[in-house]
PDB file of C-alpha atoms in Angstrom:
ATOM      1  CA  MET V   1     148.933  70.385 131.776  1.00 54.00           C
ATOM      2  CA  LYS V   2     145.898  68.291 130.987  1.00 55.00           C
ATOM      3  CA  HIS V   3     143.872  69.999 133.683  1.00 54.00           C
ATOM      4  CA  LYS V   4     144.991  73.390 132.389  1.00 58.00           C
ATOM      5  CA  LYS V   5     143.716  72.616 128.869  1.00 57.00           C
ATOM      6  CA  THR V   6     140.445  71.387 130.297  1.00 56.00           C
ATOM      7  CA  ALA V   7     140.083  74.567 132.323  1.00 47.00           C
ATOM      8  CA  ILE V   8     140.762  76.691 129.253  1.00 51.00           C
ATOM      9  CA  ILE V   9     138.183  74.783 127.206  1.00 51.00           C
ATOM     10  CA  ILE V  10     135.604  75.133 129.972  1.00 47.00           C
ATOM     11  CA  SER V  11     136.379  78.852 130.309  1.00 45.00           C
ATOM     12  CA  VAL V  12     136.013  79.392 126.562  1.00 40.00           C
ATOM     13  CA  CYS V  13     132.721  77.471 126.509  1.00 44.00           C
ATOM     14  CA  LEU V  14     131.394  79.482 129.411  1.00 39.00           C
ATOM     15  CA  PHE V  15     132.466  82.706 127.752  1.00 38.00           C
ATOM     16  CA  VAL V  16     130.738  81.743 124.503  1.00 36.00           C
ATOM     17  CA  ALA V  17     127.600  80.680 126.355  1.00 38.00           C
ATOM     18  CA  ILE V  18     127.507  83.901 128.348  1.00 40.00           C
ATOM     19  CA  ALA V  19     128.185  85.982 125.244  1.00 36.00           C
ATOM     20  CA  PHE V  20     125.474  84.167 123.285  1.00 40.00           C
ATOM     21  CA  SER V  21     123.045  84.514 126.161  1.00 43.00           C
ATOM     22  CA  SER V  22     123.841  88.212 126.472  1.00 40.00           C
ATOM     23  CA  VAL V  23     123.346  88.804 122.751  1.00 40.00           C
ATOM     24  CA  TYR V  24     120.071  86.874 122.873  1.00 44.00           C
ATOM     25  CA  MET V  25     118.876  88.945 125.822  1.00 49.00           C
ATOM     26  CA  ILE V  26     119.944  92.205 124.209  1.00 61.00           C
ATOM     27  CA  CYS V  27     118.500  91.271 120.788  1.00 87.00           C
ATOM     28  CA  THR V  28     115.079  90.266 122.052  1.00 94.00           C
ATOM     29  CA  VAL V  29     112.105  92.241 120.738  1.00 95.00           C
ATOM     30  CA  LYS V  30     111.011  94.546 123.540  1.00 96.00           C
ATOM     31  CA  LYS V  31     109.060  97.163 121.622  1.00 95.00           C
ATOM     32  CA  VAL V  32     106.617  96.869 118.724  1.00 96.00           C
ATOM     33  CA  THR V  33     105.267  99.953 116.966  1.00 96.00           C
ATOM     34  CA  LEU V  34     102.529 100.036 114.336  1.00 97.00           C
ATOM     35  CA  ASN V  35     102.239 103.425 112.667  1.00 96.00           C
ATOM     36  CA  TYR V  36      99.053 103.855 110.668  1.00 95.00           C
ATOM     37  CA  ALA V  37      96.961 106.606 109.157  1.00 89.00           C
ATOM     38  CA  CYS V  38      93.397 105.310 108.825  1.00 93.00           C
ATOM     39  CA  SER V  39      90.233 107.377 108.824  1.00 93.00           C
ATOM     40  CA  THR V  40      87.606 104.663 108.321  1.00 96.00           C
ATOM     41  CA  GLU V  41      86.397 103.183 111.597  1.00 96.00           C
ATOM     42  CA  ARG V  42      86.440  99.600 110.370  1.00 96.00           C
ATOM     43  CA  THR V  43      89.951  99.951 108.962  1.00 97.00           C
ATOM     44  CA  VAL V  44      91.172 101.405 112.251  1.00 96.00           C
ATOM     45  CA  ALA V  45      89.828  98.323 114.038  1.00 96.00           C
ATOM     46  CA  GLU V  46      91.580  96.057 111.533  1.00 97.00           C
ATOM     47  CA  ALA V  47      94.844  97.925 112.030  1.00 96.00           C
ATOM     48  CA  GLU V  48      94.527  97.400 115.783  1.00 96.00           C
ATOM     49  CA  GLU V  49      94.055  93.681 115.165  1.00 96.00           C
ATOM     50  CA  GLN V  50      97.313  93.693 113.245  1.00 96.00           C
ATOM     51  CA  LYS V  51      98.969  95.404 116.213  1.00 96.00           C
ATOM     52  CA  LYS V  52      97.892  92.489 118.418  1.00 95.00           C
ATOM     53  CA  MET V  53      99.467  90.102 115.930  1.00 95.00           C
ATOM     54  CA  LEU V  54     102.709  92.067 115.949  1.00 96.00           C
ATOM     55  CA  ASP V  55     102.775  92.136 119.754  1.00 96.00           C
ATOM     56  CA  GLY V  56     103.245  88.379 119.561  1.00 95.00           C
ATOM     57  CA  TYR V  57     106.860  89.019 118.576  1.00 95.00           C
ATOM     58  CA  ILE V  58     107.647  90.601 121.944  1.00 95.00           C
ATOM     59  CA  GLY V  59     110.086  88.388 123.823  1.00 93.00           C
ATOM     60  CA  LYS V  60     111.311  86.636 120.679  1.00 94.00           C
ATOM     61  CA  SER V  61     114.757  87.011 119.171  1.00 93.00           C
ATOM     62  CA  ILE V  62     114.834  89.834 116.675  1.00 94.00           C
ATOM     63  CA  PHE V  63     116.809  87.529 114.395  1.00 93.00           C
ATOM     64  CA  SER V  64     113.779  85.222 114.149  1.00 91.00           C
ATOM     65  CA  VAL V  65     111.462  87.962 112.850  1.00 94.00           C
ATOM     66  CA  ARG V  66     110.609  87.415 109.169  1.00 95.00           C
ATOM     67  CA  THR V  67     109.753  90.780 107.654  1.00 95.00           C
ATOM     68  CA  ASP V  68     108.389  89.116 104.506  1.00 96.00           C
ATOM     69  CA  ARG V  69     105.865  87.168 106.565  1.00 95.00           C
ATOM     70  CA  ILE V  70     104.735  90.331 108.335  1.00 97.00           C
ATOM     71  CA  TYR V  71     104.354  92.078 104.993  1.00 96.00           C
ATOM     72  CA  SER V  72     102.361  89.154 103.586  1.00 96.00           C
ATOM     73  CA  SER V  73     100.138  88.847 106.650  1.00 95.00           C
ATOM     74  CA  ILE V  74      99.159  92.519 106.746  1.00 97.00           C
ATOM     75  CA  SER V  75      98.827  92.747 102.956  1.00 97.00           C
ATOM     76  CA  SER V  76      96.161  90.035 103.021  1.00 97.00           C
ATOM     77  CA  ASN V  77      93.866  92.915 103.966  1.00 98.00           C
ATOM     78  CA  PRO V  78      93.517  95.009 100.761  1.00 98.00           C
ATOM     79  CA  TYR V  79      92.592  98.102 102.781  1.00 98.00           C
ATOM     80  CA  LEU V  80      96.008  98.126 104.487  1.00 98.00           C
ATOM     81  CA  LYS V  81      98.995  99.106 102.355  1.00 97.00           C
ATOM     82  CA  VAL V  82     102.323  98.200 103.960  1.00 97.00           C
ATOM     83  CA  VAL V  83     104.731 101.123 103.623  1.00 97.00           C
ATOM     84  CA  SER V  84     107.632  99.621 105.588  1.00 96.00           C
ATOM     85  CA  VAL V  85     108.620  96.823 107.958  1.00 96.00           C
ATOM     86  CA  ASP V  86     111.764  97.784 109.874  1.00 95.00           C
ATOM     87  CA  LEU V  87     113.880  95.891 112.390  1.00 95.00           C
ATOM     88  CA  LYS V  88     115.572  98.448 114.589  1.00 93.00           C
ATOM     89  CA  TYR V  89     118.380  96.543 116.253  1.00 92.00           C
ATOM     90  CA  PRO V  90     118.786  95.416 118.851  1.00 93.00           C
ATOM     91  CA  SER V  91     115.202  95.206 120.155  1.00 94.00           C
ATOM     92  CA  GLU V  92     112.525  97.095 118.200  1.00 96.00           C
ATOM     93  CA  LEU V  93     110.085  96.182 115.422  1.00 96.00           C
ATOM     94  CA  SER V  94     108.438  99.072 113.590  1.00 97.00           C
ATOM     95  CA  VAL V  95     105.739  98.722 110.921  1.00 97.00           C
ATOM     96  CA  THR V  96     104.080 101.533 108.960  1.00 97.00           C
ATOM     97  CA  VAL V  97     100.841 101.085 107.014  1.00 97.00           C
ATOM     98  CA  GLU V  98      98.480 103.362 105.108  1.00 97.00           C
ATOM     99  CA  GLU V  99      94.789 102.982 104.425  1.00 97.00           C
ATOM    100  CA  ARG V 100      93.600 102.374 100.900  1.00 97.00           C
ATOM    101  CA  THR V 101      90.270 104.155 100.589  1.00 97.00           C
ATOM    102  CA  GLU V 102      87.404 103.422  98.218  1.00 98.00           C
ATOM    103  CA  SER V 103      87.192 105.968  95.416  1.00 97.00           C
ATOM    104  CA  PHE V 104      84.537 104.441  93.130  1.00 98.00           C
ATOM    105  CA  CYS V 105      83.098 101.074  92.218  1.00 98.00           C
ATOM    106  CA  ILE V 106      82.856  98.908  89.130  1.00 98.00           C
ATOM    107  CA  GLU V 107      79.667  97.022  88.373  1.00 98.00           C
ATOM    108  CA  TYR V 108      80.450  93.661  86.837  1.00 97.00           C
ATOM    109  CA  ASP V 109      78.069  90.721  86.433  1.00 96.00           C
ATOM    110  CA  GLY V 110      75.642  92.096  89.017  1.00 96.00           C
ATOM    111  CA  LYS V 111      78.265  92.680  91.706  1.00 97.00           C
ATOM    112  CA  TYR V 112      80.047  95.804  92.873  1.00 98.00           C
ATOM    113  CA  TYR V 113      83.831  95.955  93.067  1.00 98.00           C
ATOM    114  CA  PHE V 114      85.244  98.762  95.177  1.00 98.00           C
ATOM    115  CA  VAL V 115      88.402 100.374  93.866  1.00 98.00           C
ATOM    116  CA  SER V 116      90.926 102.904  95.168  1.00 98.00           C
ATOM    117  CA  ASP V 117      91.980 105.927  93.141  1.00 96.00           C
ATOM    118  CA  ASP V 118      95.125 104.114  91.981  1.00 96.00           C
ATOM    119  CA  LEU V 119      93.001 101.208  90.645  1.00 98.00           C
ATOM    120  CA  PHE V 120      93.624  98.741  93.491  1.00 98.00           C
ATOM    121  CA  VAL V 121      90.597  96.461  93.888  1.00 98.00           C
ATOM    122  CA  LEU V 122      89.602  96.413  97.555  1.00 98.00           C
ATOM    123  CA  ALA V 123      86.410  94.381  97.887  1.00 98.00           C
ATOM    124  CA  VAL V 124      83.410  92.883  96.128  1.00 98.00           C
ATOM    125  CA  LYS V 125      79.916  93.389  97.520  1.00 97.00           C
ATOM    126  CA  GLU V 126      76.343  92.645  96.580  1.00 97.00           C
ATOM    127  CA  GLY V 127      75.359  96.309  96.803  1.00 97.00           C
ATOM    128  CA  ASN V 128      76.861  99.739  96.242  1.00 97.00           C
ATOM    129  CA  ASN V 129      77.540 100.760  99.814  1.00 97.00           C
ATOM    130  CA  ALA V 130      80.816 102.421 100.733  1.00 97.00           C
ATOM    131  CA  ARG V 131      82.905 101.097 103.594  1.00 96.00           C
ATOM    132  CA  ALA V 132      83.242 104.503 105.246  1.00 95.00           C
ATOM    133  CA  ASP V 133      79.591 105.537 105.468  1.00 96.00           C
ATOM    134  CA  GLY V 134      77.452 102.900 103.748  1.00 96.00           C
ATOM    135  CA  LEU V 135      76.357 105.294 100.996  1.00 96.00           C
ATOM    136  CA  PRO V 136      76.786 104.714  97.227  1.00 97.00           C
ATOM    137  CA  LEU V 137      79.900 105.629  95.285  1.00 98.00           C
ATOM    138  CA  VAL V 138      80.104 106.558  91.612  1.00 98.00           C
ATOM    139  CA  CYS V 139      79.744 103.330  89.663  1.00 98.00           C
ATOM    140  CA  ILE V 140      81.396 102.583  86.315  1.00 98.00           C
ATOM    141  CA  GLY V 141      79.627  99.827  84.406  1.00 98.00           C
ATOM    142  CA  GLY V 142      79.123  98.436  80.940  1.00 97.00           C
ATOM    143  CA  ASP V 143      82.026  96.947  78.995  1.00 96.00           C
ATOM    144  CA  THR V 144      84.623  96.647  81.756  1.00 96.00           C
ATOM    145  CA  VAL V 145      87.163  93.968  82.671  1.00 96.00           C
ATOM    146  CA  LEU V 146      86.675  91.537  85.548  1.00 96.00           C
ATOM    147  CA  PRO V 147      88.247  93.033  88.693  1.00 97.00           C
ATOM    148  CA  VAL V 148      90.208  90.738  91.029  1.00 97.00           C
ATOM    149  CA  VAL V 149      90.141  91.620  94.719  1.00 98.00           C
ATOM    150  CA  ASN V 150      93.452  92.506  96.416  1.00 98.00           C
ATOM    151  CA  GLY V 151      95.295  93.430  93.249  1.00 97.00           C
ATOM    152  CA  LYS V 152      95.612  96.183  90.679  1.00 97.00           C
ATOM    153  CA  LEU V 153      92.904  96.323  88.038  1.00 98.00           C
ATOM    154  CA  SER V 154      94.351  94.435  85.055  1.00 97.00           C
ATOM    155  CA  PHE V 155      93.365  94.883  81.423  1.00 97.00           C
ATOM    156  CA  ASN V 156      95.378  91.856  80.265  1.00 94.00           C
ATOM    157  CA  GLY V 157      96.996  93.730  77.417  1.00 96.00           C
ATOM    158  CA  ASP V 158      93.716  95.048  75.985  1.00 96.00           C
ATOM    159  CA  VAL V 159      94.845  98.581  75.178  1.00 97.00           C
ATOM    160  CA  VAL V 160      91.418  99.797  74.045  1.00 96.00           C
ATOM    161  CA  ALA V 161      89.720  98.513  77.200  1.00 97.00           C
ATOM    162  CA  GLU V 162      92.328 100.290  79.328  1.00 98.00           C
ATOM    163  CA  GLU V 163      92.022 103.550  77.408  1.00 98.00           C
ATOM    164  CA  LEU V 164      88.234 103.489  77.633  1.00 98.00           C
ATOM    165  CA  PHE V 165      88.275 102.792  81.352  1.00 98.00           C
ATOM    166  CA  LEU V 166      90.864 105.474  82.132  1.00 98.00           C
ATOM    167  CA  THR V 167      88.863 107.940  80.048  1.00 98.00           C
ATOM    168  CA  ALA V 168      85.699 107.068  81.996  1.00 98.00           C
ATOM    169  CA  LYS V 169      87.609 107.513  85.256  1.00 98.00           C
ATOM    170  CA  GLY V 170      88.926 110.857  83.972  1.00 98.00           C
ATOM    171  CA  MET V 171      85.356 111.962  83.226  1.00 98.00           C
ATOM    172  CA  MET V 172      84.383 111.072  86.770  1.00 97.00           C
ATOM    173  CA  SER V 173      87.294 113.068  88.149  1.00 96.00           C
ATOM    174  CA  ALA V 174      86.291 116.078  86.048  1.00 95.00           C
ATOM    175  CA  PHE V 175      83.379 116.568  88.436  1.00 95.00           C
ATOM    176  CA  SER V 176      84.646 118.311  91.565  1.00 93.00           C
ATOM    177  CA  ASP V 177      82.062 116.557  93.748  1.00 95.00           C
ATOM    178  CA  HIS V 178      81.602 113.461  91.618  1.00 95.00           C
ATOM    179  CA  ARG V 179      80.082 111.355  94.367  1.00 95.00           C
ATOM    180  CA  ASN V 180      77.105 113.703  94.564  1.00 95.00           C
ATOM    181  CA  GLU V 181      77.099 114.947  90.983  1.00 97.00           C
ATOM    182  CA  ILE V 182      77.244 111.678  89.023  1.00 97.00           C
ATOM    183  CA  GLU V 183      74.547 109.021  89.001  1.00 95.00           C
ATOM    184  CA  GLY V 184      76.639 106.584  86.965  1.00 96.00           C
ATOM    185  CA  ILE V 185      78.989 106.028  84.024  1.00 98.00           C
ATOM    186  CA  VAL V 186      78.542 103.343  81.371  1.00 98.00           C
ATOM    187  CA  ILE V 187      81.200 102.207  78.903  1.00 98.00           C
ATOM    188  CA  ASP V 188      79.688 101.008  75.615  1.00 97.00           C
ATOM    189  CA  ARG V 189      82.538  99.673  73.513  1.00 96.00           C
ATOM    190  CA  TYR V 190      80.628  97.852  70.764  1.00 93.00           C
ATOM    191  CA  ASN V 191      77.752  98.853  68.526  1.00 90.00           C
ATOM    192  CA  GLU V 192      75.593  95.736  68.812  1.00 83.00           C
ATOM    193  CA  GLU V 193      73.238  97.004  66.107  1.00 79.00           C
ATOM    194  CA  SER V 194      76.009  97.125  63.524  1.00 70.00           C
ATOM    195  CA  ALA V 195      76.091  94.417  60.891  1.00 62.00           C
ATOM    196  CA  ALA V 196      79.866  94.176  61.332  1.00 63.00           C
ATOM    197  CA  SER V 197      80.980  91.802  64.093  1.00 58.00           C
ATOM    198  CA  HIS V 198      82.394  93.645  67.091  1.00 67.00           C
ATOM    199  CA  ASN V 199      82.144  97.033  65.430  1.00 89.00           C
ATOM    200  CA  GLU V 200      83.622  99.413  67.982  1.00 92.00           C
ATOM    201  CA  TRP V 201      82.135 102.828  68.508  1.00 95.00           C
ATOM    202  CA  GLN V 202      83.708 103.360  71.934  1.00 97.00           C
ATOM    203  CA  ARG V 203      81.024 105.425  73.588  1.00 98.00           C
ATOM    204  CA  ILE V 204      80.856 106.499  77.195  1.00 98.00           C
ATOM    205  CA  TYR V 205      77.614 107.648  78.810  1.00 98.00           C
ATOM    206  CA  VAL V 206      77.700 109.937  81.821  1.00 98.00           C
ATOM    207  CA  TYR V 207      74.493 110.358  83.813  1.00 98.00           C
ATOM    208  CA  THR V 208      74.398 113.225  86.294  1.00 97.00           C
ATOM    209  CA  SER V 209      72.476 113.181  89.543  1.00 97.00           C
ATOM    210  CA  GLU V 210      70.418 116.207  88.527  1.00 97.00           C
ATOM    211  CA  GLY V 211      69.286 114.618  85.267  1.00 97.00           C
ATOM    212  CA  ALA V 212      71.481 115.958  82.475  1.00 97.00           C
ATOM    213  CA  SER V 213      73.299 113.262  80.518  1.00 98.00           C
ATOM    214  CA  PHE V 214      76.313 113.111  78.208  1.00 98.00           C
ATOM    215  CA  THR V 215      77.163 110.777  75.352  1.00 98.00           C
ATOM    216  CA  VAL V 216      80.842 110.873  74.446  1.00 98.00           C
ATOM    217  CA  THR V 217      81.488 109.192  71.092  1.00 97.00           C
ATOM    218  CA  GLU V 218      84.849 107.774  70.003  1.00 97.00           C
ATOM    219  CA  ALA V 219      85.969 108.290  73.582  1.00 98.00           C
ATOM    220  CA  THR V 220      89.558 107.172  73.022  1.00 97.00           C
ATOM    221  CA  ASP V 221      90.045 109.851  70.342  1.00 97.00           C
ATOM    222  CA  LYS V 222      91.273 113.070  71.975  1.00 97.00           C
ATOM    223  CA  PRO V 223      90.166 111.913  75.448  1.00 98.00           C
ATOM    224  CA  ALA V 224      91.734 114.827  77.342  1.00 97.00           C
ATOM    225  CA  GLU V 225      89.967 117.365  75.148  1.00 98.00           C
ATOM    226  CA  LYS V 226      86.639 115.563  75.491  1.00 98.00           C
ATOM    227  CA  ILE V 227      86.981 115.341  79.263  1.00 98.00           C
ATOM    228  CA  LYS V 228      87.645 119.076  79.436  1.00 98.00           C
ATOM    229  CA  LEU V 229      84.695 119.828  77.140  1.00 98.00           C
ATOM    230  CA  LEU V 230      82.465 117.625  79.299  1.00 98.00           C
ATOM    231  CA  HIS V 231      83.486 119.623  82.367  1.00 97.00           C
ATOM    232  CA  ASP V 232      83.008 122.977  80.636  1.00 97.00           C
ATOM    233  CA  VAL V 233      79.593 122.126  79.202  1.00 97.00           C
ATOM    234  CA  TYR V 234      78.350 120.678  82.483  1.00 96.00           C
ATOM    235  CA  SER V 235      79.508 123.777  84.341  1.00 96.00           C
ATOM    236  CA  SER V 236      77.620 125.998  81.891  1.00 96.00           C
ATOM    237  CA  LEU V 237      74.277 124.205  82.250  1.00 96.00           C
ATOM    238  CA  SER V 238      71.548 125.879  84.244  1.00 96.00           C
ATOM    239  CA  GLY V 239      67.801 125.777  84.720  1.00 96.00           C
ATOM    240  CA  GLU V 240      65.970 123.134  82.726  1.00 96.00           C
ATOM    241  CA  ASP V 241      69.175 122.112  80.919  1.00 96.00           C
ATOM    242  CA  ARG V 242      70.633 121.039  84.239  1.00 95.00           C
ATOM    243  CA  VAL V 243      67.937 118.410  84.681  1.00 96.00           C
ATOM    244  CA  ALA V 244      66.902 117.471  81.141  1.00 96.00           C
ATOM    245  CA  ARG V 245      69.686 118.253  78.652  1.00 97.00           C
ATOM    246  CA  SER V 246      71.227 115.414  76.639  1.00 98.00           C
ATOM    247  CA  VAL V 247      74.608 116.428  75.289  1.00 98.00           C
ATOM    248  CA  VAL V 248      76.621 114.605  72.640  1.00 98.00           C
ATOM    249  CA  ILE V 249      80.378 115.202  72.556  1.00 98.00           C
ATOM    250  CA  TYR V 250      82.198 114.105  69.428  1.00 98.00           C
ATOM    251  CA  SER V 251      85.336 114.477  67.317  1.00 96.00           C
ATOM    252  CA  MET V 252      85.234 116.993  64.490  1.00 93.00           C
ATOM    253  CA  ASN V 253      88.226 117.229  62.167  1.00 91.00           C
ATOM    254  CA  ASP V 254      91.165 117.971  64.490  1.00 91.00           C
ATOM    255  CA  ASP V 255      88.993 119.279  67.296  1.00 95.00           C
ATOM    256  CA  VAL V 256      86.107 118.259  69.531  1.00 97.00           C
ATOM    257  CA  ALA V 257      82.577 119.649  69.599  1.00 97.00           C
ATOM    258  CA  TYR V 258      79.174 119.078  71.161  1.00 97.00           C
ATOM    259  CA  GLU V 259      75.505 119.448  70.378  1.00 96.00           C
TER     260      GLU V 259
END
């Protein structure tokens, strides 16, 4: 009887060991896929480096794969946005990323911060040279907030600063080919010549590549209307006006006007 119990225990242990070993073998990562859509050569190379990192999981138990660590590791590169990290049981790891592309830059304290269209800060550089081709992007300067790389642009609760910046960005977007049509945009929140401390006049200056310039006063008042008027006036300029005209856009009663 004693030998029978021993045999049963040994049989059960063997069964458990074989079952565990089989599960381990079946649930071992055998395939790693990195799906990415990147157009910038440097970002493509960085995505391929991430693929090499992910290949290190091949041969490991799928139960040991920490998706949060993968997300964190890839997200340390601001140009790579992690869309998903999926464990496809029993043996596949699939990761999908997208490229964040530079849309414009912010000049702050003599440095250039490169920002995506959804206001994610990608990099800081000494000069205005785009990652994709090395050429300048439209630069927003003046009274802006300090950008922090690898995070969304934060205005720290300053509603006026946010409204001014989004209005400036909207003015940039009003130009269909803003990279070639705009020389720069400057936010001028305070009238330093005023006797009153921190007297806000909330002006935005838009300088076009051809030479015409725009001064938008009280930019947070009726911003959508002023952006549209900026676009319409710019589109109507021709000849000498295109290179030398200085236009002022302002609020007038319940409407907007220019001179």
